[in-house]
Amino acid sequence: MTNYSSIGDRITGYAINVFMGLLILITAYPLIYVVLASVSDGSSLMAHSGLLLRSYGFHLDAYAKVLANPNILRGYGNTILVVVASLLVNMSVTSITAYVLSRKQVLWNRYFIFFIVFTMFFNGGLIPFYLIVKGVGLMNSLWALVLPFSVNTFNLIIMRTAFMAVPDSLEESAKIDGANHFTIFTKIVVPLSLPVMAVMSLYYTVEKWNGWFYASLFLKDRELFPLQLILREILISNSTDLMLGDAQMDQAIQVSQTIQYSTIVVATLPILFIYPFVQKYFVKGVMVGALKG
């Protein structure tokens, strides 16, 4: 007797595998295209049309120009400073606030709805951010990209939900042994919530690494520009005057595209290297933070 259920399951499995393979291919091709274009010869790349499945020539001149550009290196430094400072501020403020709001016996817990509405208002509004930054004298300072964005409402809700999943019995036992809230927070809640903490750290890091909009509003000094703002200028201007000297302008048309692609690769690779280290926490952290409460 034919097992139609088994045949149907296998057909469904094959269909899912084909679909996921096509999805991976569609997602990965733009990345592959950028990498291949960045190491191709500029004139050959401009003459090519259609799919790019191999590099045309193998040249690293564009990467040499990118890495030698002081704007790129300075942008890297500024971005790293913003990411590190923001991560410390974001995780500290978000975790402490989430802990306070997750404790049932804490008086501030009743103001949770008000706090969420308040932070959503400031997270979603440009005018309040601008007024705050200008009012406290943070204009044209890297701190303008850190302090006003100390908490993300979405991340706060997830972390609060994860902290609420910690069994009350552990907290009660710790209090019997004389532990205060600081000890409970650092010795019990945080260690049990490491997957969520890792995911939130990744969210904040990616957000700061890719951020350019507020930097374009708050920063006027080019020496303070983060990497993504430099990259945006290069891509929008479609010129190489930021990368090349006057003596090299006759080669600008040939190398402009390869410089743009290599800049994208240089700006993207560091953040991609972070994902393998937090991948094992990602699904677990999101599910714990989103479903338990």
GROMACS .gro file of C-alpha atoms in nm:
model
  293
    1MET     CA    1   0.000   0.000   0.000
    2THR     CA    2   0.141   0.333  -0.100
    3ASN     CA    3   0.219   0.566   0.187
    4TYR     CA    4   0.078   0.890   0.046
    5SER     CA    5   0.158   1.077   0.365
    6SER     CA    6   0.529   0.992   0.333
    7ILE     CA    7   0.534   1.088  -0.036
    8GLY     CA    8   0.361   1.416   0.040
    9ASP     CA    9   0.610   1.493   0.317
   10ARG     CA   10   0.903   1.427   0.084
   11ILE     CA   11   0.758   1.644  -0.191
   12THR     CA   12   0.696   1.920   0.060
   13GLY     CA   13   1.052   1.884   0.188
   14TYR     CA   14   1.198   1.905  -0.162
   15ALA     CA   15   0.986   2.210  -0.241
   16ILE     CA   16   1.100   2.383   0.077
   17ASN     CA   17   1.464   2.304   0.002
   18VAL     CA   18   1.434   2.439  -0.352
   19PHE     CA   19   1.260   2.752  -0.230
   20MET     CA   20   1.519   2.814   0.042
   21GLY     CA   21   1.801   2.752  -0.206
   22LEU     CA   22   1.658   3.009  -0.445
   23LEU     CA   23   1.607   3.252  -0.158
   24ILE     CA   24   1.968   3.210  -0.045
   25LEU     CA   25   2.089   3.260  -0.402
   26ILE     CA   26   1.884   3.575  -0.447
   27THR     CA   27   2.005   3.711  -0.115
   28ALA     CA   28   2.370   3.618  -0.164
   29TYR     CA   29   2.412   3.733  -0.525
   30PRO     CA   30   2.427   4.108  -0.451
   31LEU     CA   31   2.700   4.040  -0.196
   32ILE     CA   32   2.889   3.820  -0.442
   33TYR     CA   33   2.850   4.084  -0.712
   34VAL     CA   34   2.996   4.356  -0.490
   35VAL     CA   35   3.296   4.140  -0.392
   36LEU     CA   36   3.369   4.034  -0.752
   37ALA     CA   37   3.329   4.390  -0.881
   38SER     CA   38   3.562   4.525  -0.613
   39VAL     CA   39   3.852   4.310  -0.736
   40SER     CA   40   3.783   4.353  -1.109
   41ASP     CA   41   3.957   4.577  -1.357
   42GLY     CA   42   3.771   4.907  -1.377
   43SER     CA   43   3.756   4.940  -1.755
   44SER     CA   44   3.650   4.576  -1.801
   45LEU     CA   45   3.384   4.612  -1.535
   46MET     CA   46   3.235   4.918  -1.703
   47ALA     CA   47   3.224   4.735  -2.037
   48HIS     CA   48   3.047   4.436  -1.882
   49SER     CA   49   2.669   4.404  -1.871
   50GLY     CA   50   2.442   4.140  -1.722
   51LEU     CA   51   2.520   3.896  -1.443
   52LEU     CA   52   2.866   3.909  -1.291
   53LEU     CA   53   2.980   3.557  -1.211
   54ARG     CA   54   3.355   3.611  -1.204
   55SER     CA   55   3.601   3.893  -1.161
   56TYR     CA   56   3.736   4.056  -1.477
   57GLY     CA   57   4.102   4.060  -1.399
   58PHE     CA   58   4.217   4.056  -1.040
   59HIS     CA   59   4.321   4.393  -0.905
   60LEU     CA   60   4.349   4.516  -0.548
   61ASP     CA   61   4.427   4.874  -0.646
   62ALA     CA   62   4.084   4.992  -0.530
   63TYR     CA   63   4.138   4.840  -0.185
   64ALA     CA   64   4.481   5.001  -0.165
   65LYS     CA   65   4.330   5.342  -0.240
   66VAL     CA   66   4.048   5.289   0.008
   67LEU     CA   67   4.277   5.180   0.291
   68ALA     CA   68   4.518   5.464   0.215
   69ASN     CA   69   4.242   5.724   0.226
   70PRO     CA   70   4.260   5.917   0.557
   71ASN     CA   71   3.885   5.982   0.550
   72ILE     CA   72   3.812   5.609   0.550
   73LEU     CA   73   4.055   5.534   0.831
   74ARG     CA   74   3.932   5.828   1.038
   75GLY     CA   75   3.574   5.718   0.974
   76TYR     CA   76   3.660   5.371   1.099
   77GLY     CA   77   3.799   5.515   1.419
   78ASN     CA   78   3.497   5.738   1.476
   79THR     CA   79   3.256   5.452   1.411
   80ILE     CA   80   3.438   5.219   1.650
   81LEU     CA   81   3.432   5.487   1.921
   82VAL     CA   82   3.059   5.545   1.871
   83VAL     CA   83   2.982   5.171   1.866
   84VAL     CA   84   3.182   5.093   2.182
   85ALA     CA   85   3.051   5.393   2.378
   86SER     CA   86   2.694   5.333   2.261
   87LEU     CA   87   2.708   4.963   2.344
   88LEU     CA   88   2.819   5.037   2.699
   89VAL     CA   89   2.552   5.303   2.747
   90ASN     CA   90   2.275   5.114   2.566
   91MET     CA   91   2.324   4.782   2.744
   92SER     CA   92   2.366   4.945   3.084
   93VAL     CA   93   2.057   5.165   3.056
   94THR     CA   94   1.843   4.900   2.885
   95SER     CA   95   1.932   4.616   3.122
   96ILE     CA   96   1.898   4.821   3.442
   97THR     CA   97   1.568   4.972   3.329
   98ALA     CA   98   1.439   4.634   3.216
   99TYR     CA   99   1.528   4.483   3.554
  100VAL     CA  100   1.349   4.756   3.748
  101LEU     CA  101   1.041   4.731   3.528
  102SER     CA  102   1.037   4.351   3.548
  103ARG     CA  103   1.031   4.332   3.929
  104LYS     CA  104   0.677   4.303   4.058
  105GLN     CA  105   0.751   4.453   4.398
  106VAL     CA  106   0.926   4.764   4.263
  107LEU     CA  107   0.716   5.080   4.281
  108TRP     CA  108   0.837   5.203   3.938
  109ASN     CA  109   0.683   4.901   3.771
  110ARG     CA  110   0.345   5.074   3.756
  111TYR     CA  111   0.493   5.345   3.537
  112PHE     CA  112   0.604   5.098   3.272
  113ILE     CA  113   0.335   5.199   3.019
  114PHE     CA  114   0.420   5.567   3.063
  115PHE     CA  115   0.791   5.494   3.014
  116ILE     CA  116   0.726   5.295   2.696
  117VAL     CA  117   0.511   5.572   2.548
  118PHE     CA  118   0.771   5.830   2.644
  119THR     CA  119   1.064   5.643   2.488
  120MET     CA  120   0.862   5.561   2.176
  121PHE     CA  121   0.790   5.932   2.132
  122PHE     CA  122   1.156   6.023   2.147
  123ASN     CA  123   1.271   5.725   1.943
  124GLY     CA  124   1.032   5.809   1.663
  125GLY     CA  125   1.060   6.187   1.655
  126LEU     CA  126   1.333   6.386   1.486
  127ILE     CA  127   1.245   6.722   1.641
  128PRO     CA  128   1.283   6.609   2.007
  129PHE     CA  129   1.624   6.457   1.927
  130TYR     CA  130   1.742   6.773   1.754
  131LEU     CA  131   1.618   6.998   2.034
  132ILE     CA  132   1.782   6.783   2.299
  133VAL     CA  133   2.116   6.766   2.118
  134LYS     CA  134   2.117   7.137   2.047
  135GLY     CA  135   1.992   7.232   2.392
  136VAL     CA  136   2.263   7.046   2.585
  137GLY     CA  137   2.544   7.155   2.355
  138LEU     CA  138   2.620   6.823   2.188
  139MET     CA  139   2.607   6.951   1.831
  140ASN     CA  140   2.917   6.856   1.630
  141SER     CA  141   3.016   6.599   1.892
  142LEU     CA  142   3.027   6.220   1.873
  143TRP     CA  143   2.834   6.210   2.200
  144ALA     CA  144   2.536   6.338   2.001
  145LEU     CA  145   2.522   5.990   1.844
  146VAL     CA  146   2.541   5.813   2.180
  147LEU     CA  147   2.357   5.980   2.468
  148PRO     CA  148   2.020   6.069   2.308
  149PHE     CA  149   1.984   5.709   2.189
  150SER     CA  150   2.060   5.538   2.519
  151VAL     CA  151   1.760   5.304   2.500
  152ASN     CA  152   1.558   5.142   2.225
  153THR     CA  153   1.197   5.072   2.316
  154PHE     CA  154   1.177   4.746   2.122
  155ASN     CA  155   1.494   4.611   2.282
  156LEU     CA  156   1.375   4.724   2.624
  157ILE     CA  157   1.047   4.532   2.590
  158ILE     CA  158   1.228   4.215   2.483
  159MET     CA  159   1.480   4.237   2.766
  160ARG     CA  160   1.211   4.312   3.025
  161THR     CA  161   1.013   4.010   2.909
  162ALA     CA  162   1.323   3.792   2.935
  163PHE     CA  163   1.397   3.916   3.288
  164MET     CA  164   1.039   3.842   3.393
  165ALA     CA  165   1.097   3.479   3.289
  166VAL     CA  166   1.358   3.434   3.565
  167PRO     CA  167   1.188   3.222   3.837
  168ASP     CA  168   1.075   3.420   4.140
  169SER     CA  169   1.202   3.139   4.364
  170LEU     CA  170   1.562   3.223   4.274
  171GLU     CA  171   1.513   3.584   4.373
  172GLU     CA  172   1.340   3.489   4.696
  173SER     CA  173   1.617   3.246   4.787
  174ALA     CA  174   1.877   3.510   4.719
  175LYS     CA  175   1.696   3.761   4.940
  176ILE     CA  176   1.681   3.507   5.222
  177ASP     CA  177   2.060   3.479   5.194
  178GLY     CA  178   2.088   3.857   5.225
  179ALA     CA  179   2.130   3.951   4.857
  180ASN     CA  180   2.022   4.297   4.748
  181HIS     CA  181   1.889   4.401   4.406
  182PHE     CA  182   2.237   4.468   4.270
  183THR     CA  183   2.351   4.118   4.361
  184ILE     CA  184   2.034   3.961   4.222
  185PHE     CA  185   2.073   4.157   3.900
  186THR     CA  186   2.442   4.080   3.843
  187LYS     CA  187   2.461   3.726   3.984
  188ILE     CA  188   2.126   3.577   3.885
  189VAL     CA  189   1.928   3.773   3.625
  190VAL     CA  190   2.210   3.867   3.388
  191PRO     CA  191   2.379   3.521   3.380
  192LEU     CA  192   2.043   3.355   3.310
  193SER     CA  193   1.965   3.606   3.035
  194LEU     CA  194   2.294   3.593   2.842
  195PRO     CA  195   2.129   3.483   2.513
  196VAL     CA  196   1.899   3.785   2.520
  197MET     CA  197   2.185   4.013   2.622
  198ALA     CA  198   2.392   3.886   2.330
  199VAL     CA  199   2.109   3.946   2.083
  200MET     CA  200   2.045   4.296   2.218
  201SER     CA  201   2.416   4.372   2.192
  202LEU     CA  202   2.407   4.263   1.829
  203TYR     CA  203   2.101   4.479   1.758
  204TYR     CA  204   2.263   4.786   1.910
  205THR     CA  205   2.597   4.724   1.739
  206VAL     CA  206   2.443   4.686   1.393
  207GLU     CA  207   2.225   4.991   1.448
  208LYS     CA  208   2.521   5.211   1.540
  209TRP     CA  209   2.754   5.067   1.277
  210ASN     CA  210   2.507   5.134   0.995
  211GLY     CA  211   2.385   5.469   1.125
  212TRP     CA  212   2.447   5.777   0.912
  213PHE     CA  213   2.128   5.986   0.919
  214TYR     CA  214   2.170   6.150   1.260
  215ALA     CA  215   2.541   6.190   1.198
  216SER     CA  216   2.460   6.395   0.888
  217LEU     CA  217   2.237   6.621   1.101
  218PHE     CA  218   2.448   6.661   1.413
  219LEU     CA  219   2.805   6.657   1.276
  220LYS     CA  220   2.956   6.936   1.068
  221ASP     CA  221   3.327   6.865   1.111
  222ARG     CA  222   3.445   6.608   0.855
  223GLU     CA  223   3.699   6.475   1.101
  224LEU     CA  224   3.410   6.347   1.312
  225PHE     CA  225   3.221   6.173   1.030
  226PRO     CA  226   3.158   5.801   1.091
  227LEU     CA  227   3.240   5.543   0.826
  228GLN     CA  228   2.887   5.507   0.690
  229LEU     CA  229   2.858   5.881   0.628
  230ILE     CA  230   3.185   5.875   0.432
  231LEU     CA  231   3.055   5.575   0.237
  232ARG     CA  232   2.729   5.754   0.163
  233GLU     CA  233   2.915   6.055   0.025
  234ILE     CA  234   3.122   5.834  -0.204
  235LEU     CA  235   2.821   5.642  -0.334
  236ILE     CA  236   2.603   5.948  -0.389
  237SER     CA  237   2.865   6.170  -0.545
  238ASN     CA  238   2.978   5.892  -0.781
  239SER     CA  239   3.315   6.062  -0.796
  240THR     CA  240   3.663   5.984  -0.669
  241ASP     CA  241   3.777   6.329  -0.568
  242LEU     CA  242   3.772   6.208  -0.206
  243MET     CA  243   3.997   5.918  -0.297
  244LEU     CA  244   4.229   6.039  -0.572
  245GLY     CA  245   4.471   6.325  -0.622
  246ASP     CA  246   4.462   6.569  -0.912
  247ALA     CA  247   4.729   6.376  -1.099
  248GLN     CA  248   4.509   6.070  -1.104
  249MET     CA  249   4.185   6.228  -1.218
  250ASP     CA  250   4.233   6.100  -1.574
  251GLN     CA  251   4.177   5.747  -1.437
  252ALA     CA  252   3.872   5.843  -1.233
  253ILE     CA  253   3.613   5.699  -1.471
  254GLN     CA  254   3.783   5.360  -1.478
  255VAL     CA  255   3.833   5.316  -1.104
  256SER     CA  256   3.534   5.500  -0.957
  257GLN     CA  257   3.306   5.196  -0.957
  258THR     CA  258   3.567   4.958  -0.816
  259ILE     CA  259   3.645   5.208  -0.541
  260GLN     CA  260   3.279   5.228  -0.449
  261TYR     CA  261   3.243   4.850  -0.434
  262SER     CA  262   3.563   4.805  -0.236
  263THR     CA  263   3.450   5.073   0.008
  264ILE     CA  264   3.126   4.881   0.062
  265VAL     CA  265   3.321   4.562   0.132
  266VAL     CA  266   3.558   4.735   0.373
  267ALA     CA  267   3.267   4.895   0.558
  268THR     CA  268   3.060   4.576   0.576
  269LEU     CA  269   3.308   4.299   0.661
  270PRO     CA  270   3.373   4.393   1.027
  271ILE     CA  271   3.007   4.377   1.122
  272LEU     CA  272   2.964   4.047   0.935
  273PHE     CA  273   3.239   3.888   1.144
  274ILE     CA  274   3.031   3.945   1.458
  275TYR     CA  275   2.740   3.725   1.352
  276PRO     CA  276   2.915   3.384   1.384
  277PHE     CA  277   2.999   3.458   1.748
  278VAL     CA  278   2.639   3.535   1.849
  279GLN     CA  279   2.457   3.303   1.610
  280LYS     CA  280   2.415   3.032   1.873
  281TYR     CA  281   2.239   3.283   2.099
  282PHE     CA  282   2.027   3.450   1.833
  283VAL     CA  283   1.724   3.223   1.797
  284LYS     CA  284   1.718   3.130   2.165
  285GLY     CA  285   1.753   3.489   2.277
  286VAL     CA  286   1.478   3.626   2.054
  287MET     CA  287   1.236   3.344   2.141
  288VAL     CA  288   1.297   3.373   2.516
  289GLY     CA  289   1.262   3.749   2.508
  290ALA     CA  290   0.955   3.751   2.287
  291LEU     CA  291   0.747   3.459   2.416
  292LYS     CA  292   0.806   3.416   2.784
  293GLY     CA  293   0.652   3.652   3.030
   0.00000   0.00000   0.00000
